[in-house]
Coordinates of C-alpha atoms in Angstrom, one line a residue:
M1161 CA 24.6 66.5 121.7
E1162 CA 27.4 66.5 124.3
L1163 CA 29.9 67.9 121.8
Q1164 CA 27.5 70.5 120.7
S1165 CA 26.9 71.6 124.3
Q1166 CA 30.7 71.9 124.9
L1167 CA 31.1 74.0 121.7
M1168 CA 28.2 76.3 122.8
L1169 CA 29.9 76.7 126.3
I1170 CA 33.2 77.6 124.7
L1171 CA 31.5 80.2 122.4
Q1172 CA 29.6 81.7 125.3
E1173 CA 32.8 82.1 127.3
D1174 CA 34.7 83.6 124.4
V1175 CA 32.2 86.0 122.9
Q1176 CA 31.9 89.4 124.5
V1177 CA 28.7 91.3 124.0
R1178 CA 29.4 94.9 123.2
A1179 CA 27.0 97.8 123.7
P1180 CA 26.0 99.7 120.5
P1181 CA 28.4 102.5 119.5
V1182 CA 27.6 105.8 121.1
T1183 CA 28.0 109.0 119.1
L1184 CA 30.0 111.4 121.2
P1185 CA 29.7 115.2 121.0
R1186 CA 32.0 117.2 118.8
G1187 CA 35.2 118.6 120.2
V1188 CA 37.0 115.4 121.4
P1189 CA 40.4 116.6 122.7
K1190 CA 43.3 116.6 120.3
V1191 CA 47.0 117.1 120.7
S1192 CA 48.5 119.6 118.1
I1193 CA 52.1 120.0 117.1
F1194 CA 52.9 123.4 115.6
H1195 CA 55.8 124.7 113.5
P1196 CA 57.3 127.8 115.3
G1197 CA 58.4 129.4 112.1
Y1198 CA 54.9 130.1 110.7
E1199 CA 52.2 132.5 111.7
K1200 CA 49.2 131.5 113.8
K1201 CA 47.0 131.1 110.7
Y1202 CA 48.9 127.9 109.8
P1203 CA 47.4 124.6 110.9
P1204 CA 49.6 122.3 113.0
I1205 CA 52.1 120.0 111.4
F1206 CA 50.4 117.1 113.2
Q1207 CA 47.1 116.6 115.0
F1208 CA 46.4 113.5 117.0
P1209 CA 43.3 112.5 118.9
A1210 CA 43.9 112.3 122.7
L1211 CA 43.0 108.7 123.3
D1212 CA 45.7 107.6 125.7
D1213 CA 44.3 108.5 129.1
G1214 CA 43.6 112.1 128.0
G1215 CA 46.7 112.4 125.9
I1216 CA 48.8 110.7 123.2
S1217 CA 51.8 108.4 123.4
Y1218 CA 55.0 110.5 123.6
D1219 CA 56.8 108.0 121.3
V1220 CA 54.1 108.2 118.6
V1221 CA 54.4 112.0 118.6
Y1222 CA 58.2 112.3 118.9
Y1223 CA 59.1 109.8 116.2
A1224 CA 56.4 111.3 113.9
C1225 CA 58.1 114.7 114.4
C1226 CA 61.6 113.2 113.7
I1227 CA 60.4 111.4 110.6
V1228 CA 59.2 114.6 108.8
T1229 CA 62.3 116.6 109.9
G1230 CA 65.1 114.4 108.6
N1231 CA 65.1 111.2 110.6
N1232 CA 67.2 112.8 113.3
W1233 CA 66.5 111.0 116.6
P1234 CA 68.9 109.8 119.4
S1235 CA 70.8 106.7 118.5
G1236 CA 73.9 104.9 119.7
D1237 CA 75.5 106.4 122.8
D1238 CA 73.0 109.3 122.9
E1239 CA 70.1 107.0 123.0
A1240 CA 71.6 105.3 126.1
K1241 CA 71.8 108.7 127.8
I1242 CA 68.1 109.5 127.5
G1243 CA 66.6 110.3 130.9
T1244 CA 70.0 111.2 132.4
D1245 CA 71.7 114.6 133.0
E1246 CA 74.2 113.8 130.2
F1247 CA 71.5 113.8 127.5
D1248 CA 71.1 117.0 125.5
A1249 CA 67.5 116.9 124.3
K1250 CA 68.0 120.1 122.2
A1251 CA 70.7 118.3 120.1
Y1252 CA 67.7 116.7 118.3
P1253 CA 64.2 117.8 117.4
Y1254 CA 62.4 118.7 120.6
L1255 CA 59.0 119.9 121.8
T1256 CA 58.2 122.9 123.9
K1257 CA 55.0 124.0 125.6
T1258 CA 55.4 127.6 124.3
N1259 CA 56.5 129.2 121.1
D1260 CA 60.0 129.9 122.5
H1261 CA 63.1 127.9 121.6
T1262 CA 64.6 128.8 125.0
A1263 CA 61.8 127.1 126.9
P1264 CA 62.6 123.8 128.4
A1265 CA 62.3 120.7 126.1
V1266 CA 59.4 118.5 127.0
D1267 CA 60.8 115.2 128.4
R1268 CA 59.1 111.9 128.0
P1269 CA 56.6 111.7 130.9
A1270 CA 57.0 108.9 133.4
D1271 CA 53.9 107.2 132.0
G1272 CA 54.8 107.9 128.4
V1273 CA 51.7 110.1 127.7
L1274 CA 51.7 113.8 126.5
R1275 CA 48.6 115.5 127.9
G1276 CA 49.0 119.0 126.7
S1277 CA 46.8 120.3 123.9
R1278 CA 49.5 122.4 122.1
Y1279 CA 53.2 121.9 121.5
F1280 CA 55.8 123.5 119.3
L1281 CA 58.4 121.5 117.4
Y1282 CA 61.9 122.9 117.2
V1283 CA 64.8 121.6 115.1
P1284 CA 68.5 122.2 115.9
G1285 CA 70.0 124.8 113.6
Y1286 CA 66.8 126.7 113.0
M1287 CA 66.1 127.8 116.6
D1288 CA 63.1 130.2 116.6
G1289 CA 62.5 129.8 112.9
G1290 CA 63.8 133.2 111.8
N1291 CA 63.6 134.0 108.1
E1292 CA 64.1 130.5 107.0
P1293 CA 61.7 128.0 108.7
Y1294 CA 63.0 124.5 108.8
P1295 CA 61.6 122.3 105.9
I1296 CA 59.5 119.2 106.5
T1297 CA 58.9 116.1 104.4
G1298 CA 55.4 116.4 102.9
T1299 CA 55.0 113.0 101.2
F1300 CA 55.9 109.4 101.8
R1301 CA 57.5 109.3 98.3
D1302 CA 60.0 111.9 99.5
W1303 CA 60.7 110.3 102.8
V1304 CA 64.1 108.4 102.8
Y1305 CA 64.2 105.2 104.9
P1306 CA 66.9 105.5 107.6
H1307 CA 68.8 102.2 107.3
N1308 CA 70.8 101.1 110.4
K1309 CA 68.9 103.5 112.6
L1310 CA 65.7 101.8 113.7
P1311 CA 64.2 103.6 116.8
R1312 CA 64.2 101.7 120.0
P1313 CA 60.4 101.0 120.3
W1314 CA 60.4 99.2 117.0
R1315 CA 63.8 97.6 117.7
D1316 CA 62.6 96.2 121.1
V1317 CA 59.1 95.0 120.1
N1318 CA 58.9 91.2 120.3
I1319 CA 58.6 89.5 117.0
D1320 CA 59.4 85.8 116.7
P1321 CA 61.7 84.7 113.9
A1322 CA 60.2 82.7 111.1
T1323 CA 60.1 79.0 112.0
P1324 CA 61.8 76.4 109.7
E1325 CA 58.3 75.1 108.8
T1326 CA 57.3 78.6 107.7
M1327 CA 60.4 78.9 105.6
R1328 CA 59.8 75.5 104.1
M1329 CA 56.2 76.4 103.2
M1330 CA 57.4 79.7 101.7
T1331 CA 59.4 77.8 99.1
L1332 CA 56.6 75.3 98.4
M1333 CA 53.6 77.7 98.0
K1334 CA 53.4 79.7 94.8
E1335 CA 51.4 82.6 96.2
S1336 CA 52.7 84.6 99.1
S1337 CA 49.1 85.1 100.3
S1338 CA 48.9 81.4 100.9
T1339 CA 52.0 81.4 103.0
T1340 CA 50.8 84.4 105.0
R1341 CA 47.5 82.6 105.7
Y1342 CA 49.4 79.4 106.7
R1343 CA 51.8 81.2 109.0
D1344 CA 49.3 83.6 110.8
T1345 CA 46.1 81.4 110.7
S1346 CA 44.0 84.3 112.1
C1347 CA 43.7 88.1 112.0
R1348 CA 46.8 89.3 113.9
M1349 CA 44.8 92.2 115.4
T1350 CA 41.5 90.7 116.3
G1351 CA 42.2 87.0 116.4
G1352 CA 39.2 86.4 114.0
V1353 CA 39.4 83.6 111.4
L1354 CA 36.5 84.7 109.2
A1355 CA 36.9 87.1 106.2
T1356 CA 40.6 87.4 106.5
E1357 CA 43.1 88.4 103.8
Q1358 CA 46.8 89.2 103.3
S1359 CA 47.8 92.8 104.0
H1360 CA 51.0 94.5 103.2
L1361 CA 52.9 96.7 105.7
I1362 CA 54.5 98.7 103.0
P1363 CA 51.5 98.9 100.6
R1364 CA 51.9 97.3 97.2
A1365 CA 51.1 100.7 95.6
E1366 CA 54.5 101.8 97.1
A1367 CA 56.6 99.2 95.2
A1368 CA 58.6 102.0 93.6
W1369 CA 59.4 103.5 97.0
F1370 CA 60.3 100.0 98.3
N1371 CA 62.8 99.4 95.5
T1372 CA 64.3 103.0 95.5
N1373 CA 64.9 102.7 99.3
D1374 CA 66.5 99.3 99.1
M1375 CA 64.0 97.7 101.4
E1376 CA 64.8 94.3 100.0
A1377 CA 67.5 94.3 102.7
Y1378 CA 64.9 93.1 105.2
M1379 CA 63.2 90.3 103.1
L1380 CA 63.0 86.7 104.2
D1381 CA 63.2 85.4 100.7
E1382 CA 65.8 87.2 98.5
F1383 CA 64.2 85.7 95.4
A1384 CA 60.6 86.9 96.2
Q1385 CA 58.9 88.4 93.1
P1386 CA 57.7 91.1 93.3
A1387 CA 59.9 91.9 96.3
I1388 CA 57.2 93.8 98.1
D1389 CA 55.2 90.6 98.4
D1390 CA 57.9 89.1 100.6
L1391 CA 56.4 87.3 103.7
A1392 CA 58.2 89.7 106.0
N1393 CA 56.1 92.5 104.6
T1394 CA 52.8 90.8 105.1
V1395 CA 50.3 90.0 107.9
L1396 CA 46.9 88.4 107.9
L1397 CA 44.1 90.8 108.8
R1398 CA 40.3 90.8 108.8
V1399 CA 39.0 92.5 105.7
D1400 CA 37.5 95.5 107.6
V1401 CA 40.7 95.9 109.7
H1402 CA 42.8 95.9 106.5
K1403 CA 40.6 98.7 105.1
L1404 CA 41.0 100.8 108.2
L1405 CA 44.7 100.3 108.0
D1406 CA 44.9 101.3 104.3
Q1407 CA 42.7 104.4 105.0
K1408 CA 45.3 105.5 107.6
I1409 CA 42.7 105.5 110.3
I1410 CA 44.6 102.9 112.4
V1411 CA 48.3 101.9 112.5
P1412 CA 50.2 99.3 114.5
V1413 CA 52.8 100.9 116.8
P1414 CA 54.9 99.7 119.7
K1415 CA 53.9 101.2 123.1
M1416 CA 55.4 100.6 126.5
Q1417 CA 53.2 98.3 128.6
N1418 CA 54.5 96.7 131.8
D1419 CA 58.0 97.9 131.0
L1420 CA 58.0 96.2 127.6
Y1421 CA 57.3 97.6 124.1
Q1422 CA 54.3 95.7 122.8
L1423 CA 52.7 96.1 119.4
V1424 CA 49.2 97.7 119.6
T1425 CA 46.7 99.4 117.4
N1426 CA 46.7 103.2 117.5
V1427 CA 43.8 105.2 116.1
L1428 CA 45.2 108.1 114.1
Q1429 CA 41.9 109.7 113.0
Y1430 CA 38.2 109.4 113.2
K1431 CA 35.0 110.9 111.9
Q1432 CA 32.0 112.1 113.9
G1433 CA 30.0 109.1 114.9
T1434 CA 32.8 106.6 114.7
Y1435 CA 34.8 107.7 117.8
S1436 CA 33.3 105.3 120.3
E1437 CA 33.5 102.2 118.1
L1438 CA 37.1 102.9 117.1
V1439 CA 38.3 103.5 120.6
R1440 CA 36.5 100.6 122.3
V1441 CA 37.2 98.1 119.6
Y1442 CA 40.6 99.1 118.2
H1443 CA 42.7 101.6 120.1
N1444 CA 45.5 100.1 122.1
R1445 CA 44.3 96.6 121.2
L1446 CA 47.3 94.2 121.6
Y1447 CA 48.4 92.4 118.4
R1448 CA 48.5 88.6 118.4
P1449 CA 52.1 87.2 118.3
L1450 CA 53.9 88.0 115.0
E1451 CA 56.3 85.6 113.3
G1452 CA 58.8 86.5 110.6
V1453 CA 57.6 90.1 110.2
S1454 CA 60.2 92.8 109.7
P1455 CA 60.2 95.6 112.3
Q1456 CA 61.7 97.8 109.6
Y1457 CA 58.6 97.3 107.5
L1458 CA 56.4 98.1 110.6
F1459 CA 58.3 101.4 111.0
A1460 CA 57.8 102.2 107.4
R1461 CA 54.1 101.6 107.7
F1462 CA 54.0 104.0 110.7
A1463 CA 55.7 106.6 108.6
W1464 CA 53.4 106.0 105.6
S1465 CA 50.3 106.4 107.8
L1466 CA 51.3 109.9 108.9
F1467 CA 51.1 111.5 105.5
S1468 CA 47.4 112.3 105.4
K1469 CA 45.5 115.6 105.5
E1470 CA 43.8 114.5 108.7
T1471 CA 47.0 113.7 110.6
M1472 CA 49.2 116.2 108.9
P1473 CA 47.0 119.3 108.2
I1474 CA 49.6 122.0 107.8
F1475 CA 49.4 121.9 104.0
D1476 CA 45.8 123.0 104.2
V1477 CA 46.9 126.6 105.0
K1478 CA 45.2 129.3 103.0
R1479 CA 47.5 131.8 101.3
G1480 CA 50.8 130.7 102.8
N1481 CA 54.1 129.1 101.9
I1482 CA 55.6 126.0 103.5
A1483 CA 59.2 124.8 103.1
V1484 CA 59.5 121.1 102.2
L1485 CA 62.2 118.5 101.5
V1486 CA 61.9 116.6 98.3
R1487 CA 64.1 114.0 96.5
N1488 CA 66.4 115.7 94.0
E1489 CA 65.5 114.2 90.7
T1490 CA 67.0 115.1 87.3
K1491 CA 66.5 113.8 83.8
E1492 CA 69.4 111.4 84.5
G1493 CA 67.8 110.1 87.6
E1494 CA 67.9 110.8 91.4
M1495 CA 70.9 112.7 92.8
V1496 CA 72.8 110.7 95.4
D1497 CA 75.9 111.3 97.5
E1498 CA 79.1 109.2 97.6
N1499 CA 77.4 106.7 99.9
N1500 CA 74.5 106.4 97.4
N1501 CA 72.1 108.2 99.8
P1502 CA 69.5 110.4 98.2
I1503 CA 70.3 114.1 98.1
L1504 CA 67.3 116.1 99.2
K1505 CA 66.5 119.6 98.1
R1506 CA 64.5 122.4 99.7
M1507 CA 61.4 123.7 98.0
V1508 CA 58.5 125.9 98.8
V1509 CA 54.9 125.0 98.3
S1510 CA 51.7 126.9 98.9
N1511 CA 49.2 124.1 99.2
R1512 CA 48.8 120.4 99.4
A1513 CA 48.2 120.0 95.7
Q1514 CA 51.7 121.1 94.9
L1515 CA 53.3 118.3 97.0
G1516 CA 55.1 115.9 94.7
T1517 CA 55.3 118.3 91.8
S1518 CA 58.2 120.3 90.2
R1519 CA 60.9 118.0 91.4
K1520 CA 63.2 118.4 88.4

């Protein structure tokens, strides 16, 4: 009886009673990022719910914009100059508050939160759009992974290396799901131990993309088969959390907290009636410590999660054309340059259904 009483006390201390979800009124604020080269009838490139103290994380918005415009973000010496007078923000994709390329570039706010409702994304070389609006990447399949150029938030997030014991178990266990469960022990987002399963950062359905983009470079086990099942590409999650992740409703992202980048859950979209529960239970919830997980795979998961009609609504325009970047494929295979990097070509589509077609 004494042991039972102790267990009950522990449970009472650990369990938090939550109020029933409340349905909020329509019209929850959103932050929209528009393409300056198109008319007002075009939907925004991106649309994010304003869940971070009335806004959205600047890093989430900025790197999303860079991902779909050619992976051009500050790196090397320029990255070190950010926040100083030496940094030229307009040498890279930049945001403005008005549809005017001469307007000041929006700097990263001191608290890292964008609170405006409308921004315009400019890309160097295209200026005000002109007769040839800059192209954007419209599908994850067409996105090329930027090796040796991992953005600072993902580079700086704390992930422990795989322990010798984990590496040993990885060789002993036949199924990667068993090794993931052994290593993580509980859901890495909620801490729950019931109804958990292995989830992939780069989804298994994207195995072809994984191989085409040479993502095996970040594996823990070079002999893993299939490669996408490598332990570095997996985490243990509760079943319902895994489903939300694969529906692109939530995504793990690094956010600055207490002067450190920490991995948290970010809500990318919601449906009427789910807002309160998603925000209270998931948004900005700190992940449990990760071990042996590749930050490169986390970044790829972030990119994958952006390509949805809810987050990227521009392709739902009616009677309009949008310039996109696609992989240049021929009957002989994909076109690459002398460094074996994919050569992308510019195409024009008029709706979402045309994305991913007519590549050859």
